[in-house]
Amino acid sequence: MKNVTFTGETDTKTYNGKEQSITGIEVSGLADGHTYTGLTYAAKGTNVGTYDGAFSGDLKIMNGTEDVTSLYNVTKTPGKLTITKASIALTVTGGSDSVVYNGKEQSIEDISVKGLLDGHSYNGVGYIAKGTNKGVYDGALSGNVVIKAADGNDDTANYTPDNRPGKR
């Protein structure tokens, strides 16, 4: 018997909020003129992590129109798809403002968020900067940002939030 190895593709991709896949197969050990059919391979994933690939289908090794699969010792080695965090800098910035002194406590609670992928939303974080007398008052962000994908799943682990308080 002749040894033949089918190796599934291994690759690293950056998180983009959508399902990603790899499908390549590398073959070593097939005799000249022999081809294969019926075997497919895929590793699929959406979120940050590592996904094992899998082969499927009924493998046939052919010499022209003759099935010669029985002449081979077949090894299938799956690869892996790794999805890494994107360099999506999710920036949560507290508002800044200047107001005229009126003798009463004044505050600002605005937040701006930059870096969300289309269809993603955030919650769980608040902001306030407040003061009464003339001066500059540092604001404070509170809570932990939670990022939801369009389907409602928690996608926070796929982002690297950068929180920046503002001033009042």
Coordinates of N, CA and C in Angstrom, one line a residue:
M1 N 0.8 -1.2 0.0 CA 0.0 0.0 0.0 C 0.9 1.3 0.0
K2 N 0.4 2.2 -0.7 CA 1.1 3.5 -0.7 C 0.4 4.5 0.3
N3 N 1.2 5.2 1.0 CA 0.7 6.2 1.9 C 0.3 7.5 1.2
V4 N -0.9 8.0 1.6 CA -1.3 9.3 1.1 C -1.9 10.1 2.2
T5 N -1.5 11.4 2.3 CA -2.0 12.2 3.4 C -2.7 13.4 2.9
F6 N -3.9 13.7 3.4 CA -4.7 14.8 3.1 C -4.7 15.7 4.4
T7 N -4.1 16.9 4.2 CA -4.0 17.9 5.3 C -4.9 19.1 5.1
G8 N -5.8 19.3 6.1 CA -6.7 20.5 6.0 C -5.9 21.7 6.3
E9 N -6.3 22.8 5.6 CA -5.7 24.1 5.8 C -5.8 24.6 7.2
T10 N -4.7 25.3 7.6 CA -4.6 26.0 8.9 C -4.4 27.5 8.6
D11 N -5.1 28.3 9.2 CA -4.9 29.8 9.0 C -5.4 30.6 10.1
T12 N -4.9 31.8 10.2 CA -5.3 32.8 11.2 C -6.0 33.9 10.5
K13 N -7.2 34.3 11.0 CA -7.9 35.5 10.4 C -8.2 36.4 11.6
T14 N -8.5 37.6 11.2 CA -8.9 38.7 12.2 C -10.4 38.8 12.3
Y15 N -10.9 38.9 13.5 CA -12.3 39.0 13.7 C -12.9 40.1 12.9
N16 N -14.1 39.8 12.2 CA -14.8 40.8 11.4 C -16.3 40.8 11.7
G17 N -16.7 40.0 12.6 CA -18.2 40.0 13.0 C -19.0 39.1 12.1
K18 N -18.3 38.4 11.1 CA -19.0 37.5 10.2 C -18.4 36.1 10.3
E19 N -19.1 35.1 9.9 CA -18.5 33.8 9.8 C -17.4 33.7 8.8
Q20 N -16.3 33.1 9.2 CA -15.2 33.0 8.3 C -14.9 31.5 8.2
S21 N -14.3 31.1 7.0 CA -14.0 29.7 6.8 C -12.7 29.5 6.0
I22 N -12.1 28.3 6.2 CA -11.0 27.9 5.3 C -11.4 26.5 4.8
T23 N -11.0 26.2 3.5 CA -11.4 25.0 2.9 C -10.3 24.3 2.1
G24 N -9.1 24.7 2.2 CA -8.0 24.1 1.4 C -7.6 22.8 1.9
I25 N -7.2 21.9 1.0 CA -6.7 20.6 1.2 C -5.3 20.5 0.5
E26 N -4.3 20.1 1.3 CA -3.0 19.8 0.7 C -2.8 18.3 0.6
V27 N -2.4 17.7 -0.5 CA -2.3 16.3 -0.7 C -0.8 15.9 -0.9
S28 N -0.4 14.9 -0.2 CA 1.0 14.4 -0.5 C 0.9 12.9 -0.5
G29 N 1.6 12.3 -1.5 CA 1.7 10.9 -1.6 C 0.9 10.3 -2.8
L30 N 0.2 11.0 -3.5 CA -0.6 10.5 -4.6 C 0.4 10.1 -5.8
A31 N 0.2 9.0 -6.4 CA 1.0 8.6 -7.5 C 0.7 9.5 -8.7
D32 N 1.7 9.7 -9.6 CA 1.5 10.5 -10.8 C 0.3 10.0 -11.6
G33 N -0.5 11.0 -12.0 CA -1.7 10.6 -12.8 C -2.9 10.3 -11.9
H34 N -2.8 10.1 -10.6 CA -3.9 9.7 -9.8 C -4.5 11.1 -9.3
T35 N -5.8 11.1 -9.1 CA -6.6 12.2 -8.6 C -7.5 11.7 -7.5
Y36 N -8.0 12.7 -6.8 CA -9.0 12.3 -5.8 C -10.3 13.1 -6.0
T37 N -11.4 12.5 -5.5 CA -12.7 13.2 -5.6 C -13.5 12.8 -4.4
G38 N -14.5 13.7 -4.1 CA -15.5 13.4 -3.1 C -15.1 13.8 -1.7
L39 N -13.9 14.4 -1.5 CA -13.5 14.8 -0.2 C -13.5 16.3 -0.1
T40 N -14.2 16.8 1.0 CA -14.1 18.2 1.2 C -13.6 18.5 2.6
Y41 N -13.3 19.7 2.9 CA -12.8 20.1 4.2 C -13.2 21.5 4.5
A42 N -13.5 21.8 5.8 CA -13.8 23.1 6.2 C -13.6 23.3 7.7
A43 N -13.1 24.5 8.1 CA -13.1 24.9 9.5 C -13.8 26.3 9.4
K44 N -14.8 26.5 10.3 CA -15.6 27.7 10.3 C -15.7 28.3 11.7
G45 N -15.8 29.6 11.8 CA -16.0 30.2 13.0 C -16.3 31.7 12.8
T46 N -16.9 32.3 13.9 CA -17.2 33.7 13.9 C -16.5 34.5 14.9
N47 N -16.4 34.1 16.1 CA -15.9 34.8 17.2 C -14.4 34.5 17.4
V48 N -13.7 35.3 18.3 CA -12.3 35.0 18.6 C -12.2 33.6 19.2
G49 N -11.3 32.8 18.7 CA -11.0 31.5 19.2 C -10.4 30.6 18.2
T50 N -10.3 29.3 18.5 CA -9.7 28.3 17.6 C -10.8 27.3 17.2
Y51 N -10.9 27.0 16.0 CA -11.9 26.1 15.5 C -11.3 25.0 14.7
D52 N -11.6 23.7 15.1 CA -11.0 22.6 14.4 C -11.7 22.4 13.1
G53 N -10.9 22.0 12.1 CA -11.4 21.7 10.8 C -11.9 20.2 10.8
A54 N -12.7 19.9 9.7 CA -13.3 18.5 9.6 C -13.4 18.2 8.1
F55 N -13.1 16.9 7.8 CA -13.2 16.4 6.5 C -14.6 15.8 6.4
S56 N -15.2 15.8 5.2 CA -16.4 15.2 4.9 C -16.4 14.6 3.5
G57 N -17.4 13.7 3.3 CA -17.5 13.2 1.9 C -16.9 11.8 1.8
D58 N -17.2 11.1 0.7 CA -16.6 9.8 0.4 C -15.5 9.9 -0.5
L59 N -14.3 9.7 0.0 CA -13.0 9.8 -0.7 C -12.9 8.7 -1.7
K60 N -12.6 9.1 -3.0 CA -12.2 8.1 -4.0 C -10.9 8.6 -4.6
I61 N -10.0 7.7 -4.7 CA -8.7 8.0 -5.5 C -8.9 7.3 -6.8
M62 N -8.6 8.0 -7.9 CA -8.9 7.5 -9.2 C -7.6 7.5 -10.0
N63 N -7.5 6.5 -10.9 CA -6.5 6.4 -12.0 C -7.3 6.4 -13.2
G64 N -7.5 7.6 -13.8 CA -8.5 7.7 -14.9 C -9.9 7.4 -14.4
T65 N -10.5 6.4 -15.0 CA -11.8 6.0 -14.5 C -11.8 4.8 -13.5
E66 N -10.6 4.4 -13.2 CA -10.5 3.2 -12.2 C -10.4 3.7 -10.8
D67 N -11.2 3.2 -9.9 CA -11.1 3.5 -8.5 C -10.0 2.7 -7.9
V68 N -8.9 3.4 -7.4 CA -7.7 2.7 -6.9 C -7.5 3.0 -5.4
T69 N -8.6 3.5 -4.7 CA -8.6 3.8 -3.3 C -8.0 2.7 -2.5
S70 N -8.3 1.5 -2.8 CA -7.9 0.4 -2.0 C -6.4 0.2 -2.0
L71 N -5.7 0.8 -2.9 CA -4.2 0.7 -3.0 C -3.5 1.7 -2.1
Y72 N -4.3 2.5 -1.4 CA -3.7 3.5 -0.5 C -4.0 3.3 0.9
N73 N -3.1 3.7 1.8 CA -3.3 3.9 3.2 C -3.5 5.4 3.4
V74 N -4.7 5.8 3.7 CA -5.1 7.2 3.7 C -5.1 7.7 5.2
T75 N -4.4 8.9 5.3 CA -4.4 9.7 6.5 C -5.0 11.0 6.3
K76 N -5.9 11.4 7.2 CA -6.5 12.8 7.1 C -6.1 13.5 8.3
T77 N -5.5 14.7 8.1 CA -5.0 15.5 9.2 C -5.7 16.9 9.1
P78 N -6.7 17.1 10.0 CA -7.4 18.4 10.0 C -6.5 19.5 10.5
G79 N -6.8 20.7 9.9 CA -6.1 21.9 10.4 C -7.0 22.7 11.4
K80 N -6.7 23.9 11.6 CA -7.4 24.8 12.5 C -7.6 26.2 11.9
L81 N -8.7 26.8 12.2 CA -8.9 28.2 11.9 C -8.8 28.9 13.3
T82 N -8.0 29.9 13.3 CA -7.8 30.7 14.5 C -8.3 32.1 14.2
I83 N -9.2 32.6 15.0 CA -9.7 34.0 14.8 C -9.2 34.8 16.0
T84 N -8.5 35.9 15.6 CA -7.9 36.7 16.6 C -8.7 38.0 16.8
K85 N -8.5 38.7 17.9 CA -9.2 40.0 18.2 C -8.8 40.9 17.1
A86 N -9.7 41.7 16.6 CA -9.5 42.7 15.6 C -8.8 43.9 16.3
S87 N -8.1 44.7 15.6 CA -7.6 45.9 16.1 C -8.7 47.0 16.1
I88 N -9.9 46.5 16.5 CA -11.0 47.5 16.5 C -10.9 48.2 17.9
A89 N -10.4 49.4 17.8 CA -10.3 50.1 19.1 C -11.6 50.7 19.4
L90 N -12.3 50.0 20.2 CA -13.6 50.6 20.7 C -13.3 51.6 21.7
T91 N -13.6 52.9 21.4 CA -13.3 54.0 22.2 C -14.6 54.5 22.8
V92 N -14.7 54.5 24.2 CA -15.8 55.0 24.9 C -15.3 56.3 25.5
T93 N -15.8 57.4 25.1 CA -15.3 58.7 25.5 C -16.5 59.5 26.2
G94 N -16.2 59.9 27.5 CA -17.1 60.8 28.2 C -17.1 62.2 27.6
G95 N -18.2 62.8 27.7 CA -18.4 64.2 27.1 C -17.5 65.2 27.8
S96 N -17.3 66.3 27.1 CA -16.6 67.5 27.7 C -17.4 68.7 27.3
D97 N -17.5 69.7 28.2 CA -18.3 70.8 27.9 C -17.8 72.0 28.8
S98 N -18.1 73.2 28.4 CA -17.9 74.4 29.2 C -19.2 75.1 29.4
V99 N -19.5 75.5 30.6 CA -20.8 76.1 30.9 C -20.5 77.4 31.7
V100 N -21.5 78.3 31.7 CA -21.4 79.5 32.5 C -21.8 79.2 33.9
Y101 N -21.0 79.8 34.9 CA -21.3 79.6 36.3 C -22.7 80.1 36.6
N102 N -23.5 79.3 37.4 CA -24.8 79.7 37.7 C -25.1 79.5 39.2
G103 N -24.1 79.1 40.0 CA -24.2 78.8 41.4 C -24.9 77.5 41.7
K104 N -25.3 76.7 40.7 CA -25.9 75.4 40.9 C -25.0 74.3 40.4
E105 N -25.1 73.1 40.9 CA -24.4 72.0 40.3 C -24.8 71.7 38.9
Q106 N -23.8 71.6 38.0 CA -24.1 71.3 36.6 C -23.3 70.0 36.3
S107 N -23.9 69.3 35.3 CA -23.3 68.0 35.0 C -23.4 67.7 33.5
I108 N -22.6 66.8 33.0 CA -22.7 66.3 31.6 C -22.6 64.8 31.7
E109 N -23.4 64.1 30.9 CA -23.5 62.7 30.9 C -23.4 62.1 29.5
D110 N -22.9 62.8 28.6 CA -22.8 62.3 27.2 C -21.7 61.3 27.1
I111 N -21.9 60.3 26.2 CA -20.9 59.3 25.9 C -20.9 59.2 24.4
S112 N -19.7 59.1 23.8 CA -19.5 58.8 22.4 C -18.8 57.5 22.3
V113 N -19.2 56.7 21.3 CA -18.5 55.4 21.1 C -18.1 55.3 19.7
K114 N -16.9 54.9 19.4 CA -16.4 54.8 18.1 C -15.7 53.4 18.0
G115 N -15.9 52.8 16.8 CA -15.3 51.5 16.5 C -16.2 50.3 16.5
L116 N -17.5 50.5 16.7 CA -18.4 49.3 16.6 C -18.6 48.9 15.2
L117 N -18.6 47.6 14.9 CA -18.9 47.1 13.6 C -20.4 47.4 13.3
D118 N -20.7 47.4 12.0 CA -22.1 47.6 11.6 C -23.0 46.6 12.3
G119 N -24.2 47.0 12.8 CA -25.1 46.1 13.4 C -24.8 45.8 14.9
H120 N -23.7 46.3 15.4 CA -23.4 46.0 16.8 C -23.8 47.2 17.7
S121 N -24.1 47.0 18.9 CA -24.6 48.0 19.8 C -23.9 47.8 21.2
Y122 N -23.9 48.8 22.0 CA -23.3 48.7 23.3 C -24.3 49.2 24.4
N123 N -24.0 48.7 25.6 CA -24.7 49.1 26.8 C -23.9 48.8 28.0
G124 N -24.3 49.2 29.2 CA -23.6 48.8 30.4 C -22.6 49.8 31.0
V125 N -22.5 50.9 30.3 CA -21.5 51.9 30.7 C -22.2 53.3 30.8
G126 N -21.8 54.0 31.9 CA -22.4 55.3 32.1 C -21.3 56.3 32.3
Y127 N -21.6 57.6 32.3 CA -20.6 58.6 32.5 C -21.2 59.8 33.1
I128 N -20.5 60.5 34.0 CA -20.9 61.8 34.6 C -19.7 62.6 35.0
A129 N -19.8 63.9 34.7 CA -18.8 64.9 35.2 C -19.7 66.0 35.7
K130 N -19.4 66.4 37.0 CA -20.2 67.4 37.6 C -19.4 68.3 38.5
G131 N -20.0 69.5 38.6 CA -19.3 70.5 39.5 C -20.2 71.7 39.7
T132 N -19.9 72.5 40.8 CA -20.7 73.7 41.1 C -19.9 74.9 40.9
N133 N -18.7 75.0 41.4 CA -17.9 76.2 41.3 C -17.1 76.2 40.0
K134 N -16.5 77.4 39.7 CA -15.7 77.6 38.6 C -14.5 76.6 38.7
G135 N -14.2 75.9 37.5 CA -13.1 75.0 37.5 C -13.3 73.9 36.5
V136 N -12.4 73.0 36.5 CA -12.4 71.8 35.6 C -12.7 70.6 36.5
Y137 N -13.6 69.8 36.1 CA -14.0 68.6 36.9 C -13.8 67.4 36.0
D138 N -13.0 66.4 36.5 CA -12.9 65.2 35.7 C -14.1 64.4 35.8
G139 N -14.5 63.8 34.7 CA -15.6 62.9 34.6 C -15.2 61.5 35.0
A140 N -16.2 60.6 35.2 CA -15.9 59.2 35.5 C -16.8 58.3 34.7
L141 N -16.2 57.3 34.1 CA -17.0 56.3 33.5 C -17.3 55.2 34.5
S142 N -18.5 54.6 34.4 CA -18.9 53.6 35.4 C -19.4 52.4 34.6
G143 N -19.3 51.2 35.2 CA -19.9 50.0 34.6 C -18.9 49.4 33.7
N144 N -19.3 48.3 33.0 CA -18.5 47.6 32.0 C -19.3 47.6 30.7
V145 N -18.6 48.0 29.7 CA -19.3 48.0 28.4 C -19.6 46.6 27.9
V146 N -20.8 46.4 27.4 CA -21.2 45.1 26.8 C -21.6 45.4 25.4
I147 N -21.0 44.6 24.5 CA -21.2 44.8 23.1 C -22.1 43.6 22.6
K148 N -23.2 44.0 21.9 CA -24.1 43.0 21.3 C -24.0 43.0 19.8
A149 N -24.0 41.8 19.2 CA -24.0 41.7 17.8 C -25.5 41.9 17.3
A150 N -25.7 42.0 16.0 CA -27.0 42.2 15.5 C -28.0 41.1 15.9
D151 N -27.5 39.9 16.1 CA -28.3 38.8 16.5 C -28.6 38.7 18.0
G152 N -28.0 39.7 18.7 CA -28.3 39.8 20.2 C -27.2 39.0 21.0
N153 N -26.3 38.3 20.4 CA -25.3 37.6 21.1 C -24.2 38.6 21.7
D154 N -23.7 38.2 22.8 CA -22.7 39.1 23.5 C -21.4 38.9 22.7
D155 N -20.9 40.0 22.1 CA -19.7 40.0 21.3 C -18.5 40.8 22.0
T156 N -18.7 41.1 23.3 CA -17.7 41.9 24.0 C -16.3 41.3 23.9
A157 N -16.1 40.0 24.0 CA -14.8 39.4 24.0 C -14.0 39.6 22.7
N158 N -14.7 40.1 21.6 CA -14.1 40.3 20.3 C -13.6 41.7 20.2
Y159 N -13.7 42.5 21.2 CA -13.3 43.9 21.2 C -12.3 44.2 22.3
T160 N -11.6 45.3 22.1 CA -10.7 45.8 23.2 C -11.1 47.2 23.5
P161 N -12.0 47.3 24.5 CA -12.5 48.7 24.8 C -11.4 49.6 25.4
D162 N -11.4 50.9 25.0 CA -10.5 51.9 25.6 C -11.4 53.0 26.1
N163 N -11.5 53.1 27.4 CA -12.4 54.0 28.1 C -11.6 55.3 28.4
R164 N -12.2 56.5 28.0 CA -11.6 57.8 28.1 C -12.5 58.8 28.8
P165 N -12.4 59.1 30.0 CA -13.3 60.1 30.7 C -13.0 61.4 30.1
G166 N -14.1 62.3 30.1 CA -14.0 63.6 29.7 C -13.9 64.6 30.8
K167 N -14.1 65.9 30.6 CA -14.0 66.9 31.6 C -15.2 67.8 31.6
R168 N -15.6 68.4 32.7 CA -16.7 69.4 32.8 C -16.1 70.6 33.4

